[in-house]
Coordinates of C-alpha atoms in Angstrom, one line a residue:
M17 CA 14.3 159.4 55.3
N18 CA 15.2 158.3 58.8
V19 CA 16.1 160.7 61.6
K20 CA 19.9 160.1 61.3
R21 CA 19.8 160.8 57.5
I22 CA 17.7 164.0 58.0
F23 CA 20.2 165.2 60.6
I24 CA 23.3 164.6 58.5
V25 CA 21.8 166.2 55.3
S26 CA 20.6 169.2 57.4
V27 CA 24.1 169.7 58.8
L28 CA 25.6 169.6 55.4
A29 CA 23.0 172.0 54.0
F30 CA 23.8 174.4 56.8
I31 CA 27.5 174.2 56.1
L32 CA 26.8 174.9 52.4
L33 CA 24.8 178.0 53.2
A34 CA 27.4 179.2 55.8
L35 CA 30.2 178.7 53.3
G36 CA 28.2 180.6 50.8
F37 CA 27.9 183.7 53.0
V38 CA 31.6 183.8 53.9
P39 CA 32.9 185.2 50.6
L40 CA 30.6 188.3 51.0
F41 CA 32.6 189.4 54.0
L42 CA 36.0 188.8 52.3
I43 CA 35.6 190.6 48.9
D44 CA 37.8 193.7 48.6
R45 CA 39.4 193.1 52.0
Y46 CA 42.8 192.0 53.1
M47 CA 43.7 189.5 55.8
Y48 CA 46.9 189.5 57.7
V49 CA 48.8 186.3 58.4
G50 CA 51.7 187.3 60.5
H51 CA 53.1 190.4 58.7
A52 CA 51.9 189.3 55.3
A53 CA 48.7 190.6 53.8
V54 CA 46.5 188.1 52.0
S55 CA 43.8 189.2 49.6
G56 CA 40.3 188.4 50.7
N57 CA 39.4 187.6 47.2
V58 CA 41.8 184.7 47.2
V59 CA 40.4 183.4 50.5
A60 CA 36.9 183.7 49.1
S61 CA 37.8 181.6 46.2
I62 CA 39.3 178.9 48.5
V63 CA 36.1 178.9 50.5
L64 CA 34.0 178.6 47.4
L65 CA 36.1 175.6 46.4
V66 CA 35.5 174.0 49.8
Q67 CA 31.7 174.7 49.3
F68 CA 31.9 173.0 45.9
F69 CA 33.5 169.9 47.4
V70 CA 30.9 169.7 50.2
A71 CA 28.1 170.1 47.6
V72 CA 29.5 167.2 45.5
L73 CA 30.0 165.1 48.6
T74 CA 26.4 165.7 49.7
T75 CA 25.1 164.8 46.2
V76 CA 27.1 161.6 46.0
L77 CA 26.2 160.4 49.4
F78 CA 22.5 161.3 49.6
R79 CA 21.5 161.3 45.9
K80 CA 18.0 163.0 45.5
D81 CA 17.9 164.3 49.0
G82 CA 21.4 165.7 48.8
M83 CA 20.7 167.2 45.4
F84 CA 17.6 168.9 46.7
F85 CA 19.4 170.7 49.5
V86 CA 22.4 171.5 47.3
C87 CA 20.2 173.2 44.7
L88 CA 18.2 175.0 47.4
G89 CA 21.5 176.2 48.9
C90 CA 22.9 177.3 45.6
V91 CA 19.7 179.2 44.7
L92 CA 19.6 181.0 48.0
N93 CA 23.3 181.7 47.8
F94 CA 23.0 183.1 44.3
A95 CA 20.0 185.2 45.2
I96 CA 21.9 186.8 48.1
V97 CA 25.1 187.5 46.2
L98 CA 23.0 188.9 43.2
L99 CA 21.2 191.2 45.6
Q100 CA 24.6 192.4 47.0
F101 CA 25.8 193.0 43.4
V102 CA 22.8 195.1 42.6
Q103 CA 23.0 197.1 45.7
L104 CA 26.8 197.7 45.8
N105 CA 27.5 197.5 42.0
N106 CA 30.6 195.6 42.9
V107 CA 32.1 193.8 39.9
N108 CA 34.2 191.6 42.1
L109 CA 31.0 189.7 43.0
V110 CA 30.6 188.5 39.4
P111 CA 33.2 185.7 39.7
I112 CA 31.3 184.5 42.8
L113 CA 28.0 184.4 40.9
C114 CA 29.7 182.5 38.1
L115 CA 31.3 180.0 40.5
I116 CA 27.8 179.4 42.1
L117 CA 26.3 178.7 38.7
I118 CA 29.3 176.4 37.7
Q119 CA 28.8 174.7 41.0
L120 CA 25.1 174.2 40.4
F121 CA 25.7 172.9 36.8
S122 CA 28.5 170.6 37.9
V123 CA 26.5 169.1 40.7
S124 CA 23.5 168.6 38.3
V125 CA 25.8 166.7 35.8
I126 CA 27.3 164.6 38.6
F127 CA 23.8 163.7 39.9
F128 CA 22.6 162.8 36.3
L129 CA 25.6 160.6 35.8
I130 CA 25.1 158.9 39.2
E131 CA 21.4 158.2 38.5
R132 CA 22.2 156.9 35.0
T133 CA 24.8 154.6 36.4
S134 CA 22.4 153.5 39.1
V135 CA 19.7 152.6 36.6
T136 CA 22.2 150.7 34.4
N137 CA 23.5 148.8 37.5
K138 CA 19.9 148.1 38.5
S139 CA 19.2 146.7 35.0
L140 CA 22.3 144.5 35.1
F141 CA 21.4 143.3 38.6
E142 CA 17.9 142.4 37.4
F143 CA 19.3 140.6 34.4
A144 CA 21.8 138.7 36.5
H145 CA 19.2 137.8 39.1
T146 CA 16.3 136.8 36.9
D147 CA 15.5 133.4 35.4
Y148 CA 15.3 134.0 31.6
L149 CA 12.7 131.2 31.1
T150 CA 10.0 131.9 33.7
G151 CA 10.7 135.5 34.7
A152 CA 11.0 134.5 38.3
K153 CA 14.1 135.5 40.4
N154 CA 16.9 133.0 40.2
I155 CA 19.0 131.2 42.9
R156 CA 21.7 134.0 42.9
C157 CA 18.9 136.5 43.8
L158 CA 17.5 134.2 46.5
E159 CA 20.9 133.9 48.2
H160 CA 21.4 137.7 48.0
D161 CA 17.9 138.4 49.4
L162 CA 18.2 135.8 52.2
N163 CA 21.5 137.4 53.3
E164 CA 20.0 140.9 53.2
L165 CA 16.9 139.9 55.1
V166 CA 18.9 138.2 57.8
R167 CA 21.3 141.1 58.0
K168 CA 18.4 143.6 58.4
K169 CA 16.7 141.1 60.8
V170 CA 13.4 141.1 58.7
R171 CA 11.0 138.3 59.6
F172 CA 10.2 136.0 56.7
A173 CA 9.1 132.5 55.8
M174 CA 10.7 130.5 53.0
M175 CA 8.9 127.8 51.0
L176 CA 10.9 125.3 49.1
L177 CA 8.8 123.8 46.4
D178 CA 9.4 120.7 44.2
L179 CA 7.2 119.6 41.3
D180 CA 6.4 115.9 41.3
S181 CA 7.1 113.7 38.2
F182 CA 7.8 116.8 36.1
K183 CA 10.6 114.8 34.4
H184 CA 7.8 112.6 33.0
I185 CA 6.3 115.6 31.2
N186 CA 9.6 116.5 29.6
E187 CA 10.2 112.9 28.5
V188 CA 6.7 112.2 27.1
R189 CA 5.6 115.6 25.8
G190 CA 8.9 117.3 25.2
Y191 CA 10.9 120.1 26.7
K192 CA 8.9 122.8 24.9
C193 CA 5.7 121.6 26.7
G194 CA 7.7 121.3 30.0
N195 CA 8.9 124.9 29.6
E196 CA 5.4 126.2 29.0
V197 CA 4.2 124.4 32.2
L198 CA 6.9 126.1 34.2
K199 CA 6.1 129.5 32.8
N200 CA 2.4 129.0 33.4
L201 CA 2.9 127.9 37.0
V202 CA 5.2 130.9 37.9
A203 CA 2.6 133.2 36.3
R204 CA -0.1 131.5 38.5
W205 CA 1.9 132.0 41.7
K206 CA 2.7 135.6 40.9
H207 CA -1.0 136.3 40.2
A208 CA -2.2 134.4 43.3
L209 CA 0.2 136.3 45.6
E210 CA -0.5 139.7 44.1
G211 CA -1.0 142.2 46.9
T212 CA 1.3 140.3 49.3
D213 CA 4.9 140.9 49.9
S214 CA 6.1 137.7 48.3
T215 CA 8.7 136.8 45.7
V216 CA 9.0 133.7 43.5
Y217 CA 12.4 132.2 42.7
R218 CA 13.5 129.4 40.4
I219 CA 16.3 127.3 42.0
N220 CA 16.8 124.8 39.2
G221 CA 14.8 122.7 36.7
D222 CA 11.6 121.9 38.7
E223 CA 12.5 123.3 42.1
F224 CA 11.3 126.7 43.2
S225 CA 11.3 128.9 46.3
I226 CA 8.8 131.5 47.6
L227 CA 9.7 134.1 50.2
F228 CA 6.8 135.5 52.3
L229 CA 7.6 138.9 54.0
N230 CA 5.7 141.2 56.4
Y231 CA 2.9 138.7 57.1
E232 CA 0.9 139.8 60.1
S233 CA 0.4 136.4 61.7
N234 CA 0.7 132.7 61.2
D235 CA -2.9 132.7 59.9
A236 CA -1.9 135.2 57.2
L237 CA 1.1 132.9 56.2
K238 CA -1.2 129.9 56.1
S239 CA -3.6 131.8 53.9
S240 CA -0.8 132.6 51.5
I241 CA 0.3 128.9 51.5
R242 CA -3.3 127.8 50.7
T243 CA -3.4 130.3 47.9
V244 CA -0.3 128.7 46.4
A245 CA -1.8 125.2 46.9
A246 CA -4.9 126.3 45.0
T247 CA -2.9 126.9 41.9
F248 CA -2.5 123.1 41.5
D249 CA -6.2 122.4 41.5
T250 CA -6.6 122.9 37.8
P251 CA -4.4 121.4 35.0
V252 CA -1.9 123.4 33.1
L253 CA -3.0 123.6 29.4
T254 CA -0.3 123.4 26.8
G255 CA -1.7 123.1 23.3
K256 CA -3.9 120.0 23.3
F257 CA -2.5 118.6 26.5
E258 CA -3.8 118.9 30.1
N259 CA -0.9 118.6 32.5
F260 CA -1.9 117.7 36.0
I261 CA 0.9 118.9 38.3
C262 CA 1.5 117.8 41.9
A263 CA 4.1 119.3 44.2
Y264 CA 5.7 119.0 47.6
A265 CA 6.7 121.9 49.8
G266 CA 8.8 122.6 52.9
I267 CA 8.4 125.7 55.0
V268 CA 10.9 127.4 57.3
E269 CA 10.6 130.6 59.3
Y270 CA 13.2 133.3 60.3
P271 CA 14.1 133.8 63.0
E272 CA 11.9 131.2 64.7
N273 CA 13.7 128.2 63.2
S274 CA 17.2 129.6 62.7
S275 CA 19.1 132.9 62.3
K276 CA 21.6 131.4 59.8
V277 CA 21.0 131.4 56.0
E278 CA 22.7 128.0 55.4
Q279 CA 20.7 126.4 58.2
L280 CA 17.4 127.9 57.0
R281 CA 18.0 126.3 53.5
Q282 CA 19.0 123.0 55.1
F283 CA 15.9 123.0 57.3
A284 CA 13.6 123.9 54.4
D285 CA 15.1 121.0 52.5
A286 CA 14.5 118.7 55.4
A287 CA 10.8 119.9 55.6
L288 CA 10.5 119.2 51.9
S289 CA 11.9 115.7 52.4
D290 CA 9.3 115.2 55.2
A291 CA 6.5 116.2 52.8
K292 CA 7.7 113.7 50.2
K293 CA 7.8 110.9 52.8
K294 CA 4.3 111.7 54.1
A295 CA 2.8 112.0 50.6
R296 CA 1.2 108.6 50.5
D297 CA -2.1 109.9 49.1
K298 CA -2.6 111.5 45.7
T299 CA -3.1 115.1 47.0
K300 CA -1.9 117.7 44.5
F301 CA 0.0 119.7 47.0
R302 CA 1.7 118.4 50.2
V303 CA 3.4 120.8 52.5
C304 CA 5.4 120.3 55.8
T305 CA 6.5 123.0 58.2
F306 CA 9.9 122.6 59.8
N307 CA 9.7 121.8 63.6
S308 CA 11.6 120.1 66.3
D309 CA 10.7 116.7 65.0
T310 CA 12.2 117.6 61.6
L311 CA 15.4 118.7 63.4
Q312 CA 15.6 115.4 65.1
S313 CA 15.1 113.7 61.8
I314 CA 18.0 115.7 60.3
K315 CA 20.3 114.7 63.2
R316 CA 19.2 111.1 62.8
E317 CA 19.9 111.2 59.1
L318 CA 23.4 112.6 59.7
F319 CA 24.0 109.9 62.3
I320 CA 23.0 107.1 59.9
S321 CA 24.9 108.7 57.1
D322 CA 28.0 108.6 59.2
I323 CA 27.4 104.9 60.0
L324 CA 26.9 104.0 56.3
Q325 CA 30.2 105.6 55.4
K326 CA 32.0 103.1 57.6
A327 CA 29.5 100.2 57.6
I328 CA 31.3 97.9 55.1
S329 CA 34.8 98.4 56.5
A330 CA 33.6 98.1 60.1
N331 CA 31.5 95.0 59.4
L332 CA 28.2 96.7 60.6
F333 CA 26.2 95.0 57.8
S334 CA 24.9 91.4 58.1
L335 CA 22.5 89.3 56.0
S336 CA 19.6 87.2 57.0
F337 CA 17.5 85.0 54.8
Q338 CA 13.7 84.6 55.0
P339 CA 12.3 81.3 53.7
Q340 CA 9.6 81.2 51.1
Y341 CA 7.3 78.2 50.8
V342 CA 5.0 76.7 48.1
A343 CA 1.5 77.5 49.3
K344 CA -0.1 74.1 48.3
T345 CA 2.7 71.7 49.4
K346 CA 4.4 73.8 52.1
K347 CA 7.7 72.8 50.5
L348 CA 10.7 75.1 50.6
H349 CA 10.7 77.4 47.5
G350 CA 13.5 79.9 48.1
F351 CA 14.9 82.6 50.4
E352 CA 14.8 86.4 50.3
C353 CA 18.1 88.0 51.1
L354 CA 17.6 90.7 53.8
L355 CA 20.1 93.3 54.7
R356 CA 20.6 94.3 58.3
L357 CA 22.6 97.2 59.8
R358 CA 23.7 97.9 63.4
D359 CA 25.2 101.1 64.7
F360 CA 28.5 101.2 66.7
D361 CA 26.6 100.2 69.9
G362 CA 24.9 97.2 68.3
N363 CA 21.5 98.8 67.9
V364 CA 19.5 97.7 64.8
I365 CA 18.7 100.2 62.1
G366 CA 15.8 99.1 59.9
P367 CA 16.2 99.1 56.1
E368 CA 13.2 101.4 55.7
E369 CA 15.4 104.0 57.5
F370 CA 18.8 103.5 56.1
I371 CA 18.1 102.5 52.4
P372 CA 16.6 105.9 51.4
I373 CA 19.6 107.7 53.0
A374 CA 22.0 105.3 51.2
E375 CA 20.4 106.1 47.9
K376 CA 20.4 109.8 48.6
E377 CA 24.0 109.9 49.7
G378 CA 25.2 107.5 46.9
F379 CA 26.3 104.7 49.2
I380 CA 23.8 102.3 47.7
Y381 CA 26.1 101.2 44.8
D382 CA 28.7 99.8 47.1
I383 CA 26.1 98.4 49.5
G384 CA 24.2 96.7 46.7
E385 CA 27.4 95.1 45.4
W386 CA 28.3 93.9 48.9
V387 CA 24.8 92.3 49.3
M388 CA 25.1 90.5 46.0
K389 CA 28.6 89.2 46.6
N390 CA 28.0 88.0 50.2
G391 CA 24.4 86.8 49.6
M392 CA 25.4 84.7 46.6
K393 CA 28.5 83.4 48.4
A394 CA 26.4 82.2 51.4
F395 CA 23.7 80.8 49.2
K396 CA 26.2 79.0 47.0
A397 CA 27.8 77.3 50.0
A398 CA 24.3 76.2 51.2
L399 CA 23.3 75.1 47.7
D400 CA 26.4 72.9 47.3
N401 CA 25.3 70.9 50.4
A402 CA 21.6 71.0 49.6
S403 CA 19.4 67.9 49.2
E404 CA 18.3 66.9 45.8
A405 CA 14.8 68.2 46.5
N406 CA 16.1 71.6 47.2
R407 CA 18.5 72.0 44.3
K408 CA 16.1 74.4 42.5
V409 CA 15.6 76.7 45.5
T410 CA 16.1 80.3 44.6
L411 CA 17.7 83.3 46.2
S412 CA 15.8 86.6 45.8
I413 CA 17.9 89.8 46.1
N414 CA 16.4 93.3 46.3
I415 CA 17.8 95.7 43.8
S416 CA 17.5 99.4 44.6
C417 CA 16.2 101.9 42.1
S418 CA 19.6 103.8 41.8
Q419 CA 21.5 100.6 41.5
F420 CA 19.2 99.1 38.9
L421 CA 19.4 102.2 36.6
D422 CA 23.1 102.6 36.9
D423 CA 24.8 102.0 33.5
S424 CA 27.3 99.5 35.0
F425 CA 24.6 97.4 36.7
I426 CA 24.4 94.5 34.2
E427 CA 28.2 94.1 33.9
C428 CA 28.6 94.2 37.6
C429 CA 26.0 91.4 38.0
K430 CA 27.8 89.3 35.4
D431 CA 31.1 89.6 37.2
I432 CA 29.7 88.8 40.7
I433 CA 27.7 85.8 39.3
A434 CA 30.8 84.5 37.5
N435 CA 33.0 84.9 40.7
S436 CA 30.4 83.2 42.9
Q437 CA 29.9 80.4 40.4
I438 CA 26.2 80.3 41.2
N439 CA 23.7 79.0 38.6
V440 CA 21.6 82.0 37.4
K441 CA 18.5 79.7 37.5
N442 CA 18.8 79.9 41.2
L443 CA 18.6 83.7 41.2
M444 CA 15.7 86.1 41.4
F445 CA 16.2 89.9 41.3
E446 CA 13.4 91.9 43.0
I447 CA 12.8 95.3 41.5
T448 CA 10.5 97.9 43.1
E449 CA 7.7 99.4 41.0
S450 CA 9.0 102.9 41.5
V451 CA 11.8 102.0 39.0
L452 CA 9.2 101.3 36.4
V453 CA 7.5 104.7 36.9
E454 CA 10.8 106.7 36.9
S455 CA 12.4 105.2 33.8
T456 CA 9.9 103.0 32.0
D457 CA 11.8 102.6 28.7
K458 CA 15.2 101.9 30.3
A459 CA 13.6 99.5 32.8
V460 CA 12.1 97.5 29.9
K461 CA 15.5 97.1 28.2
L462 CA 17.3 96.2 31.5
I463 CA 14.8 93.6 32.4
D464 CA 15.0 92.1 29.0
E465 CA 18.8 92.0 29.2
L466 CA 18.6 90.3 32.6
N467 CA 16.3 87.7 31.2
A468 CA 18.6 87.2 28.2
N469 CA 21.3 86.4 30.7
G470 CA 19.1 83.8 32.4
I471 CA 18.4 86.0 35.5
Q472 CA 14.8 86.0 36.6
T473 CA 13.1 89.2 37.8
S474 CA 10.3 89.9 40.2
I475 CA 8.2 93.1 40.7
D476 CA 8.5 93.9 44.4
D477 CA 6.0 95.6 46.8
F478 CA 3.3 95.6 44.2
G479 CA 0.4 97.9 45.2
T480 CA 2.3 100.3 47.4
G481 CA 3.0 103.1 44.8
Y482 CA 1.8 103.9 41.4
S483 CA 0.7 100.4 40.6
S484 CA -0.6 99.6 37.2
L485 CA -1.8 96.3 35.9
S486 CA -0.1 97.2 32.6
Y487 CA 3.3 96.4 34.3
I488 CA 2.3 92.7 34.5
Y489 CA 2.3 92.3 30.7
K490 CA 4.5 95.2 29.7
F491 CA 7.6 93.9 31.6
N492 CA 8.9 90.4 31.2
F493 CA 8.7 89.5 34.9
K494 CA 8.7 85.9 36.2
E495 CA 7.2 86.8 39.6
L496 CA 5.0 89.4 41.4
K497 CA 5.2 90.1 45.1
I498 CA 2.2 91.5 47.0
D499 CA 3.2 93.9 49.7
K500 CA 2.6 93.0 53.4
S501 CA 0.4 96.1 53.9
F502 CA -2.3 94.3 51.9
T503 CA -1.8 91.0 53.7
D504 CA -2.3 92.5 57.1
S505 CA -6.0 93.3 56.4
I506 CA -6.8 90.5 54.0
C507 CA -9.2 88.9 56.5
T508 CA -10.9 92.2 57.5
S509 CA -10.9 94.4 54.5
K510 CA -13.1 93.3 51.5
G511 CA -11.3 95.9 49.3
N512 CA -7.9 94.4 50.0
N513 CA -9.1 90.9 49.6
D514 CA -10.7 91.7 46.2
F515 CA -7.5 93.5 45.1
I516 CA -5.4 90.5 45.9
K517 CA -7.8 88.2 44.1
V518 CA -7.6 90.4 40.9
I519 CA -3.8 90.6 41.1
I520 CA -3.4 86.8 41.5
A521 CA -5.8 86.0 38.7
T522 CA -4.3 88.6 36.3
S523 CA -0.7 87.5 37.1
H524 CA -1.6 83.8 36.4
R525 CA -3.2 84.8 33.1
F526 CA 0.1 86.3 32.0
G527 CA 2.2 83.5 33.3
L528 CA 3.6 85.1 36.6
Q529 CA 3.8 83.3 39.9
V530 CA 2.6 85.3 42.9
V531 CA 4.4 85.6 46.2
T532 CA 2.6 87.2 49.2
E533 CA 4.7 88.8 51.9
G534 CA 3.9 89.2 55.6
V535 CA 1.7 86.1 56.1
E536 CA 1.6 85.8 59.9
N537 CA -1.3 83.5 60.8
E538 CA -3.2 80.5 59.5
A539 CA -6.3 82.5 58.6
Q540 CA -4.2 84.6 56.2
Y541 CA -2.5 81.5 54.8
K542 CA -5.8 79.7 54.1
K543 CA -7.4 82.7 52.6
L544 CA -4.4 83.1 50.2
L545 CA -4.4 79.4 49.4
R546 CA -8.1 79.6 48.4
D547 CA -7.4 82.7 46.2
G548 CA -4.7 80.8 44.3
C549 CA -1.5 82.4 45.7
D550 CA 1.6 80.4 44.7
I551 CA 4.3 81.3 47.3
I552 CA 4.0 82.3 50.9
Q553 CA 6.5 84.3 52.8
G554 CA 6.1 85.4 56.4
Y555 CA 6.3 84.6 60.1
Y556 CA 3.6 81.9 59.8
F557 CA 6.2 79.6 58.2
S558 CA 9.5 81.1 59.4
R559 CA 11.2 84.3 60.6
P560 CA 14.4 85.3 58.8
V561 CA 17.2 82.9 59.5
D562 CA 21.0 83.2 59.5
E563 CA 23.4 81.6 57.0
K564 CA 23.9 78.5 59.1
R565 CA 20.1 77.8 59.5
M566 CA 19.6 78.4 55.8
A567 CA 22.1 75.7 55.0
E568 CA 20.3 73.3 57.4
L569 CA 16.9 74.0 55.8
M570 CA 18.3 73.3 52.3
A571 CA 20.0 70.1 53.5
Q572 CA 16.7 68.6 54.6
T573 CA 15.2 66.0 52.4
E574 CA 11.6 66.9 53.2

């Protein structure tokens, strides 16, 4: 008990004892109110009722502590009255003894009912705040605990944790296996954090949170984080399967980062996003702590999100077209349609910055449709005035992951192509390999459907993610694009050079032509030419050009 509580309970206990002594001085006496005589027995009864009320109030407000003092007071009171009864042999004291016993019994019953109700409420609270599958606390409990900790100004750290590619386990090995993985992981975390003031919460499917309380220093917090990270070192066994799990995590601290619950959750989510962006290697656990850079990143993201909302109506988007040339003949092969965005002051925002935000916020569908409409329109106008030698030049359009997997994508493409009146043989849709990892079966069907409609497809940025040579023969692609990151070091890194050689040879074996991006000098060009690369794209031949210059290049006869 704290000092204030001790003081209040002590005062109430004193009042109880004092009220218990008063009737002893009133029995068999009369009190005069004005000219009227009032029996002391009546007044004593009223005092005992007041004492009963105070006893009940003390029990209700202070539970066990109150009950202890009430019982102590009743026992002392009963002993004193009983002693008086024995000494004076006054039968008028019998009702007082009975009332004290009734008071003690009543308070005991009230205390029992309160405790029973409290246990029931606690059980209901636990049921309502526990995830039935894993046994971890749920999001309702997290919100309750966060609000309580902030209200009480208790220092804590919150980890937001997201499992990587868990959806793949559910799809390939079934939900039963996925559920076992989740239960196993939660059990691991609880065991690993045993002895620390930490709580595990399940927010939704494969997203969790861990609250760390009462840690003595940042080193102690880091130690707890390392303990969680170590749980991913070994695979989760489910039957005959070994499930290797990777995760991303974002950390935020109260009150260092914010004193508001909503902001803390927002900042933790931002730190988690940072962890995902920085996870280029295959580490099993990647964690980022929220800091001032993360805050600037949030502000920047909100700024870009606001621009994207108005970009189409405010004409903030523009298109440029980067020429592609046949490696052996240096003749024009095609153009890649590139999307550009400027803010309201005319400053350029790169696609690597605004595309992920557009996908996250759901703007990508309208943006993708705008690119296809305007790109095909500009290319068709240039194609109508092209020389005979350039009639087969292609336009490559990048298709985002969300856009490609949308159920209405194919029909949308058909409508735009029909309206632009462009020949599908002059089109190439570039699809990033991340699509192939996320939804392999659906991607196979969509690519086959595009091919059935005469639209050629290319696997873009090959080698930057979860690349697999199986994609080359599993999917019916026409073209493969090697990412610029490999081209940059082709003349200095034997590993990258060997990688490109293998990709080119394998692609040719399965009938794919190879485009290499980011070719900026003659040494790179000659190296790729010797390795058998088909198409070259990069500053060595041409920077991206506008619509007018594209038309001029296509009109040339040589």
